[in-house]
CSV table of C-alpha atoms and ligand atoms in Angstrom, one decimal:
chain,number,residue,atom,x,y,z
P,760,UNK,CA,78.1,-63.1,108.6
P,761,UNK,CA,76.2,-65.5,106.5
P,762,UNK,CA,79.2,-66.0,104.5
P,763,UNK,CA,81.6,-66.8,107.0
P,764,UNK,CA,78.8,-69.2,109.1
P,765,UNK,CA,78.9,-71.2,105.2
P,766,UNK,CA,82.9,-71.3,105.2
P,767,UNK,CA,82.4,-73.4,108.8
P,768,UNK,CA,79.7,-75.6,107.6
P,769,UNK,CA,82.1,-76.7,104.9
P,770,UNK,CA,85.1,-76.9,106.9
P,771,UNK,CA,83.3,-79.4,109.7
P,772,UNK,CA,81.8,-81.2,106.7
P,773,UNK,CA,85.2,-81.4,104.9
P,774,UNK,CA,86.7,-82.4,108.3
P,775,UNK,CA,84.5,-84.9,108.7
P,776,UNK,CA,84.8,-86.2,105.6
P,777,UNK,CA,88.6,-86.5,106.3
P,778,UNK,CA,88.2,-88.4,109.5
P,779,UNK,CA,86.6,-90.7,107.7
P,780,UNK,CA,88.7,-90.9,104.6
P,781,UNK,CA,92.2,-91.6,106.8
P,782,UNK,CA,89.9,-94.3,108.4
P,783,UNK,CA,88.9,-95.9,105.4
P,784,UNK,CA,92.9,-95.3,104.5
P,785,UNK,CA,94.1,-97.1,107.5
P,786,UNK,CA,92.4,-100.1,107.2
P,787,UNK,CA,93.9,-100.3,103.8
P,788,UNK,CA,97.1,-100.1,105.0
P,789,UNK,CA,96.6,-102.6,107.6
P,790,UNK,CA,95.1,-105.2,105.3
P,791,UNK,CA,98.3,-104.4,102.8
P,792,UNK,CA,100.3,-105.3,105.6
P,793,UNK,CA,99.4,-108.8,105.7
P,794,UNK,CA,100.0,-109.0,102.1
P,795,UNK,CA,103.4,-108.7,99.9
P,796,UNK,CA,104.5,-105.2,99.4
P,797,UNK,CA,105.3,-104.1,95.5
P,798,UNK,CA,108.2,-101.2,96.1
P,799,UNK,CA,109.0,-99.1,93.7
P,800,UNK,CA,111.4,-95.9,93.5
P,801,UNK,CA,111.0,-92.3,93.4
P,802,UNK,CA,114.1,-90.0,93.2
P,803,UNK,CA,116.2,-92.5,94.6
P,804,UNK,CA,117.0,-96.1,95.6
P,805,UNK,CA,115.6,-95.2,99.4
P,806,UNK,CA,112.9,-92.9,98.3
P,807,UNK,CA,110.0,-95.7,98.1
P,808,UNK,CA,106.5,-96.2,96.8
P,809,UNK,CA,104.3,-99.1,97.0
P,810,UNK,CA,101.1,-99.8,95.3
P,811,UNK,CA,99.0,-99.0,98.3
P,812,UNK,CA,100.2,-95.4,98.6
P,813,UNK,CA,98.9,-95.1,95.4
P,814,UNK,CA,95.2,-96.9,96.1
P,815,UNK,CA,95.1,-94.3,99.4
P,816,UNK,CA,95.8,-91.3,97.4
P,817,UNK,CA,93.6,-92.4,94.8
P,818,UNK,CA,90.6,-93.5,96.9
P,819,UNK,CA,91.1,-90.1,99.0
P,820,UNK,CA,91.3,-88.0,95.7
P,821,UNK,CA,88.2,-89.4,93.8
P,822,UNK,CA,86.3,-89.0,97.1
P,823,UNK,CA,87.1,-85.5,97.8
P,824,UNK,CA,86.7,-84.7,94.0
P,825,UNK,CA,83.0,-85.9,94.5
P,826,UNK,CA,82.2,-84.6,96.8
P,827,UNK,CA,84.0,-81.2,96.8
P,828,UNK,CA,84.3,-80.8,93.1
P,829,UNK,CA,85.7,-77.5,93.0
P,830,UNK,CA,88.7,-78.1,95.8
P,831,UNK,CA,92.1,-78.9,94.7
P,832,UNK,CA,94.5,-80.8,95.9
P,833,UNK,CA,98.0,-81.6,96.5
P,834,UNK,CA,98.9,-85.3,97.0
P,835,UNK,CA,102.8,-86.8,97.2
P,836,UNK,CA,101.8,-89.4,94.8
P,837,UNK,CA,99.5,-87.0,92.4
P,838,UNK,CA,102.3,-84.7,92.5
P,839,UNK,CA,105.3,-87.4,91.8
P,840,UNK,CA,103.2,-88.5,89.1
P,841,UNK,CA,103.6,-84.9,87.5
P,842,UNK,CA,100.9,-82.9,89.3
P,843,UNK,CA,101.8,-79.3,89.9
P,844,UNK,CA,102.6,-78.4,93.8
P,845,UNK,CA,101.0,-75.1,93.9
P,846,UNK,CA,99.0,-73.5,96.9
P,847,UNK,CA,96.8,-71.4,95.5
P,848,UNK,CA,93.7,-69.3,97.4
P,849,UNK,CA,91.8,-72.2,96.4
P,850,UNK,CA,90.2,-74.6,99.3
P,851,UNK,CA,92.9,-77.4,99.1
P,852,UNK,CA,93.7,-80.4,100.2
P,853,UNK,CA,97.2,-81.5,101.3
P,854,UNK,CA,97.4,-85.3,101.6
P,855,UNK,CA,100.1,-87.8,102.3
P,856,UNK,CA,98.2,-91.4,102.0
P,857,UNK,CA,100.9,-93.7,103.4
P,858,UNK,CA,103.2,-91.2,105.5
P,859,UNK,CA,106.6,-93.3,106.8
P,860,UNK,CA,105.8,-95.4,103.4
P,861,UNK,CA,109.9,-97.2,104.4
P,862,UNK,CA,108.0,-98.1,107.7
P,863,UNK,CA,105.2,-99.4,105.7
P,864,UNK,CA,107.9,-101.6,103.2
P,865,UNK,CA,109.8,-102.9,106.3
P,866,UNK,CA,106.2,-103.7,108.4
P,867,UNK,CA,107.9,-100.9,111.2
P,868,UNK,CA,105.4,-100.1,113.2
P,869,UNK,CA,104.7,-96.3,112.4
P,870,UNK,CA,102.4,-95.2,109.3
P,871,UNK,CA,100.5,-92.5,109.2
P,872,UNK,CA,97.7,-90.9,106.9
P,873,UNK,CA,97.8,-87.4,106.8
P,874,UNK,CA,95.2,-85.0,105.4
P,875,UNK,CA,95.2,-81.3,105.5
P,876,UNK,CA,92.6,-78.4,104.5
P,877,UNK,CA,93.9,-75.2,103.9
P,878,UNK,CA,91.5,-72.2,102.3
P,879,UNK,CA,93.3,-68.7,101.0
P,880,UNK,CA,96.6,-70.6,101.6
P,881,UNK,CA,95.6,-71.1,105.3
P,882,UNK,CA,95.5,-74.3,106.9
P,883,UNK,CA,91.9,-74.9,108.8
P,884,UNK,CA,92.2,-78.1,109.7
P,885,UNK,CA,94.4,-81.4,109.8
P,886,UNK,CA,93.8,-84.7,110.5
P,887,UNK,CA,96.9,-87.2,111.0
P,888,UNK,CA,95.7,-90.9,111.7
P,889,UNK,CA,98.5,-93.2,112.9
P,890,UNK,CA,96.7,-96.6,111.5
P,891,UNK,CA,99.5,-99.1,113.5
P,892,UNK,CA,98.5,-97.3,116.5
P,893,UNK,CA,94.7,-96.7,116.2
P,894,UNK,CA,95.5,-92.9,116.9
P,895,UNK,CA,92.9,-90.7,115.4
P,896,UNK,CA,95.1,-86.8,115.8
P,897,UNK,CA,92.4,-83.9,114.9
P,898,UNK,CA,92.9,-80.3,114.7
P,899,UNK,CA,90.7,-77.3,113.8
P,900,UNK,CA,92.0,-73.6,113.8
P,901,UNK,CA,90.7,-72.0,116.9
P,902,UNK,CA,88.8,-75.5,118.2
P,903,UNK,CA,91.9,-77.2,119.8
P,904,UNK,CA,93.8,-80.3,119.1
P,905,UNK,CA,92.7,-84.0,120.0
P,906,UNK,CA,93.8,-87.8,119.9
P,907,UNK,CA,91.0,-90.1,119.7
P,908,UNK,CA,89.1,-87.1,121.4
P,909,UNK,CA,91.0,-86.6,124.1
P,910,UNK,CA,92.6,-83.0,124.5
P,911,UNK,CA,96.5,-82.6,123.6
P,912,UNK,CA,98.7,-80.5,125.4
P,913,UNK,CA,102.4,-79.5,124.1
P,914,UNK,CA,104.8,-80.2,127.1
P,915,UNK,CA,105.7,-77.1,129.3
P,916,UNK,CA,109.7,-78.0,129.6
P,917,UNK,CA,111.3,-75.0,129.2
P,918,UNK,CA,114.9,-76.5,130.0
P,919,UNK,CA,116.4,-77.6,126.3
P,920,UNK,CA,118.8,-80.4,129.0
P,921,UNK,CA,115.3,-81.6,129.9
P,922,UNK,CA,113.9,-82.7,126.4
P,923,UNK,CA,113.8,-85.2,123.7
P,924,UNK,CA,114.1,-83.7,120.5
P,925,UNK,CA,112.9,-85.6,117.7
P,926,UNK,CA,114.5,-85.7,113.8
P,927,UNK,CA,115.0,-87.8,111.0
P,928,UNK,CA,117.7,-89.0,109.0
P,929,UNK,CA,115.7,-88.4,105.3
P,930,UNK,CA,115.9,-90.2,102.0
P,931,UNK,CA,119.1,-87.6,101.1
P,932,UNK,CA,122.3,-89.8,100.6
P,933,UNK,CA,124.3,-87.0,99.5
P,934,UNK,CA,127.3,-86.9,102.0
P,935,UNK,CA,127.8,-82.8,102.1
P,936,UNK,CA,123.5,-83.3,103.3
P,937,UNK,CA,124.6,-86.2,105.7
P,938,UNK,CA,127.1,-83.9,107.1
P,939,UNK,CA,124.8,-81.3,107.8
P,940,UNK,CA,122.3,-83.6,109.0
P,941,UNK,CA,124.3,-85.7,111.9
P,942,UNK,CA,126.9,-82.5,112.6
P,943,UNK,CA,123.2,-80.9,113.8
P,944,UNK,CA,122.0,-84.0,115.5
P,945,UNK,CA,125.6,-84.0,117.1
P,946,UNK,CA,125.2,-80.1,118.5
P,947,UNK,CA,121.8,-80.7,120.0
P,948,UNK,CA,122.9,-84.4,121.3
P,949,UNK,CA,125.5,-82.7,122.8
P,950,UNK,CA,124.2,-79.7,124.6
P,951,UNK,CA,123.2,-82.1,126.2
P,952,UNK,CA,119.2,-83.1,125.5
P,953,UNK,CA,117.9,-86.2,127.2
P,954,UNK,CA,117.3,-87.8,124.1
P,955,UNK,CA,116.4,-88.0,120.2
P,956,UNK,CA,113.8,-90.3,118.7
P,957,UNK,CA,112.5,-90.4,115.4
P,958,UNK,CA,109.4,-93.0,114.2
P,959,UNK,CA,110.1,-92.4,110.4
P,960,UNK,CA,106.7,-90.0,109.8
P,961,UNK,CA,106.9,-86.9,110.1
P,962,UNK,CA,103.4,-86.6,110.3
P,963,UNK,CA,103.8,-88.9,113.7
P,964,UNK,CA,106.8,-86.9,114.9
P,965,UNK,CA,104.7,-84.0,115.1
P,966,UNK,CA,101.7,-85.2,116.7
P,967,UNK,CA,104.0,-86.2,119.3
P,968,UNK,CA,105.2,-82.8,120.0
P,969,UNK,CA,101.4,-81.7,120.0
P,970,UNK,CA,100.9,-85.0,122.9
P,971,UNK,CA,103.5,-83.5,125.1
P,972,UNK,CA,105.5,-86.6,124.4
P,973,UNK,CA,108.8,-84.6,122.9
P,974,UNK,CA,109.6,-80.8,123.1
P,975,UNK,CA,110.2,-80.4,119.4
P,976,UNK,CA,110.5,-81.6,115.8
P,977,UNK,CA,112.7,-80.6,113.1
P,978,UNK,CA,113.7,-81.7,109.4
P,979,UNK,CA,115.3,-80.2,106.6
P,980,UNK,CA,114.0,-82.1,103.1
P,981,UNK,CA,110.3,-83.2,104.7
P,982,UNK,CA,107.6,-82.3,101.8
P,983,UNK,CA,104.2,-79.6,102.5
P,984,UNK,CA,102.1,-83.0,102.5
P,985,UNK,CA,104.5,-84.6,105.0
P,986,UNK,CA,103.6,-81.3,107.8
P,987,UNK,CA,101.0,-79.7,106.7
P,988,UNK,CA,97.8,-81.3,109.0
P,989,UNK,CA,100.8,-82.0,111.8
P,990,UNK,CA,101.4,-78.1,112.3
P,991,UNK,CA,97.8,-77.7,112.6
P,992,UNK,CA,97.5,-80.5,115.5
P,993,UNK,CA,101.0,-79.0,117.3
P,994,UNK,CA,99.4,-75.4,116.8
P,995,UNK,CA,96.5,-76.4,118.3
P,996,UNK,CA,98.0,-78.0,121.3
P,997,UNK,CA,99.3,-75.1,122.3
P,998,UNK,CA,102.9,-75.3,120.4
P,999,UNK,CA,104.7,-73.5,117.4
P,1000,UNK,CA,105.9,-73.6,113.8
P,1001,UNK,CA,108.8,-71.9,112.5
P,1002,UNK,CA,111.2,-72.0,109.4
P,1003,UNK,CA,115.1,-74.4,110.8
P,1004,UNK,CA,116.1,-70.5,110.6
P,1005,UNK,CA,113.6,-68.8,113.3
P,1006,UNK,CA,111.4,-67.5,110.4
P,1007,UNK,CA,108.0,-68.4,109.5
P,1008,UNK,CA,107.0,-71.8,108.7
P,1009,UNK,CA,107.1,-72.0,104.7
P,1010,UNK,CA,104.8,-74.6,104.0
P,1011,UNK,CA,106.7,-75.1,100.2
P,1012,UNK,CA,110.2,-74.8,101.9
P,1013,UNK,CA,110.7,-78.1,102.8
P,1014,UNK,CA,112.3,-77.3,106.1
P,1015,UNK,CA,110.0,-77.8,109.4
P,1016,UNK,CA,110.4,-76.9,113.1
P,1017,UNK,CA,108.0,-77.9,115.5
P,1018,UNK,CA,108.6,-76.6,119.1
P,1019,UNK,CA,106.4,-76.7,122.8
P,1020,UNK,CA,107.5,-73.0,123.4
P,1021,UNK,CA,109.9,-70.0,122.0
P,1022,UNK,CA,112.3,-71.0,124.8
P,1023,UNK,CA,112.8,-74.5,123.0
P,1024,UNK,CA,112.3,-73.8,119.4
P,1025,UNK,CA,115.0,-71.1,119.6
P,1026,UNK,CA,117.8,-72.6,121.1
P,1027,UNK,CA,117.1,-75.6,118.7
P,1028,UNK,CA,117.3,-73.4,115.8
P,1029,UNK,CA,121.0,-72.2,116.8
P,1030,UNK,CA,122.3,-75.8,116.8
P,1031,UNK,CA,120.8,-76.5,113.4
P,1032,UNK,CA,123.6,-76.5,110.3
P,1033,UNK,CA,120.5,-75.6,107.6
P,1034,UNK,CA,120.4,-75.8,104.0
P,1035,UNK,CA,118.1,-75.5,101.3
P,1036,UNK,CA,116.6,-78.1,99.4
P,1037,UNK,CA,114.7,-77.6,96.2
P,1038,UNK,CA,111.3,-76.5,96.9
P,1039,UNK,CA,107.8,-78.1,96.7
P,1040,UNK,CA,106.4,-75.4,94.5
P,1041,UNK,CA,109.6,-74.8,92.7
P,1042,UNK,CA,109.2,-74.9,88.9
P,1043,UNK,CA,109.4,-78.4,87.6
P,1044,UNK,CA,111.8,-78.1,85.5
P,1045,UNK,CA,114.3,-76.9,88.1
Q,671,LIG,C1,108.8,-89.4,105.1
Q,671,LIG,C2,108.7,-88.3,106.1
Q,671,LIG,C3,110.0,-88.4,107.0
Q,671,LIG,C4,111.2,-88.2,106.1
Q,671,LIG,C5,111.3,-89.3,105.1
Q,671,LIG,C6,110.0,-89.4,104.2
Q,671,LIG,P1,107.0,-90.4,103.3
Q,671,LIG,O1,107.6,-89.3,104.3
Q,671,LIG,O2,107.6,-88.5,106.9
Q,671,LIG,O3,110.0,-87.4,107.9
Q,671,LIG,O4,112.4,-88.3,106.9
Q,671,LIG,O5,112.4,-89.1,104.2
Q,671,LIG,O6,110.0,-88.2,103.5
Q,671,LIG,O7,107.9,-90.4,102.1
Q,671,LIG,O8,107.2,-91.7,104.0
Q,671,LIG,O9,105.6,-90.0,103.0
């Protein structure tokens, strides 16, 4: 018993911490905003970093590494810069400092931090702060999910003709994917849904399914750090997270649906054209 009241005393403290640190991350973004952006590219010409995704992660990492010394973590930039993308039993920490970073290049008003805790490869809490918006999205396994405190509720549409479902296009360019991609938008455009939106962060997408705000979420080639604290906010607010084949989310996979109810999420899933993409925990030299 003792043990398991310490695992919550760290867990609040470390979710505390993170509410804190996406704060501290927003108002960096915000303040970059008003200032030139330096892009750079990752695995392709649309796959962009800047400079300040870089400070966030860092600032976020060398905090965290203080203060928890013995967590790990898993950052996009820490692991573009070489890091391994492993989830191991380990309390971890899965962060994406400037999620929708082509938002962020283009001043589109969506950008979101997004910090995760997961312990024995289970998420405990997430924390998604969309700094443009001043929305603060917590969740804690088991305590509920909240936007700037206020209780979130998944929306209780069960009629698929009745919803906006939300995607994203991706950074894949490869015409065989972009086939995929709209032939799937096409299906579920088609059945026919009321709408489909997409603010260009995952992490936003998500907590917007966990507001009540759309019925689902889906993506084939979104990264762990991209959904990670996201499926703990739409868990928490009463929705669900599968695999784009009706089995389990796969945190590594880099496939995500996000879904108010069974009803939804499976007759998404039988529109969806999927494929796999390389994983995040794949070896790197694949
Ligand atoms: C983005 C995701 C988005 C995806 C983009 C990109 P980033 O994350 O949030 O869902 O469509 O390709 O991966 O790179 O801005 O952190």
């Amino acid at each position: 018993k003792m043990r398991v009241i310490f695992v919550a005393n760290v867990e609040v403290e470390a979710m505390d911490h993170a509410v804190a640190l996406a704060r501290k991350a927003g108002e960096m973004v915000r303040e970059a905003l008003q200032n030139e952006r330096s892009i750079m590219c990752k695995s392709s010409s649309v796959d962009l970093v800047t400079q300040t995704d870089q400070k966030v992660e860092q600032l976020i990492v060398s905090s965290v590494k203080e203060k928890f010394p013995t967590h790990s973590f898993i950052g996009e930039e820490s692991v573009a810069a070489g890091q391994p993308c492993v989830l191991t039993n380990n309390p971890t920490w899965i962060v994406d400092p400037v999620d929708g970073t082509t938002n962020f290049v283009h001043g589109y008003p969506f950008v979101a931090v997004s910090i995760a805790f997961a312990v024995n490869k289970e998420l405990e809490f997430g924390v998604v702060y969309s700094c443009l918006e001043d929305k603060m999205y917590t969740a804690r396994k088991g305590k509920g999910a909240f936007c700037n405190g206020q209780p979130l509720q998944v929306s209780d549409q069960k009629e698929i003709n009745q919803s906006i479902i939300a995607t994203e296009f991706g950074s894949n360019r490869e015409p065989e994917v972009v086939d995929k991609i709209f032939s799937t938008m096409r299906n579920i455009l088609c059945l026919p849904v009321h709408g489909m939106r997409g603010v260009g962060t995952a992490a936003t997408n998500m907590c917007l399914v966990a507001s009540g705000c759309v019925e689902a979420y889906y993506e084939i080639g979104i990264h762990c750090w991209d959904v990670a604290a996201g499926a703990v906010i739409v868990s928490e607010a009463g929705g669900l997270l599968m695999d784009v084949d009706g089995g389990p989310l796969d945190l590594m996979s880099r496939r995500v649906l996000a879904a108010n109810n069974k009803t939804i999420a499976e007759r998404i899933i039988k529109e969806i054209e999927v494929f796999k993409p390389t994983r995040d925990d794949a070896p790197m030299d694949k």
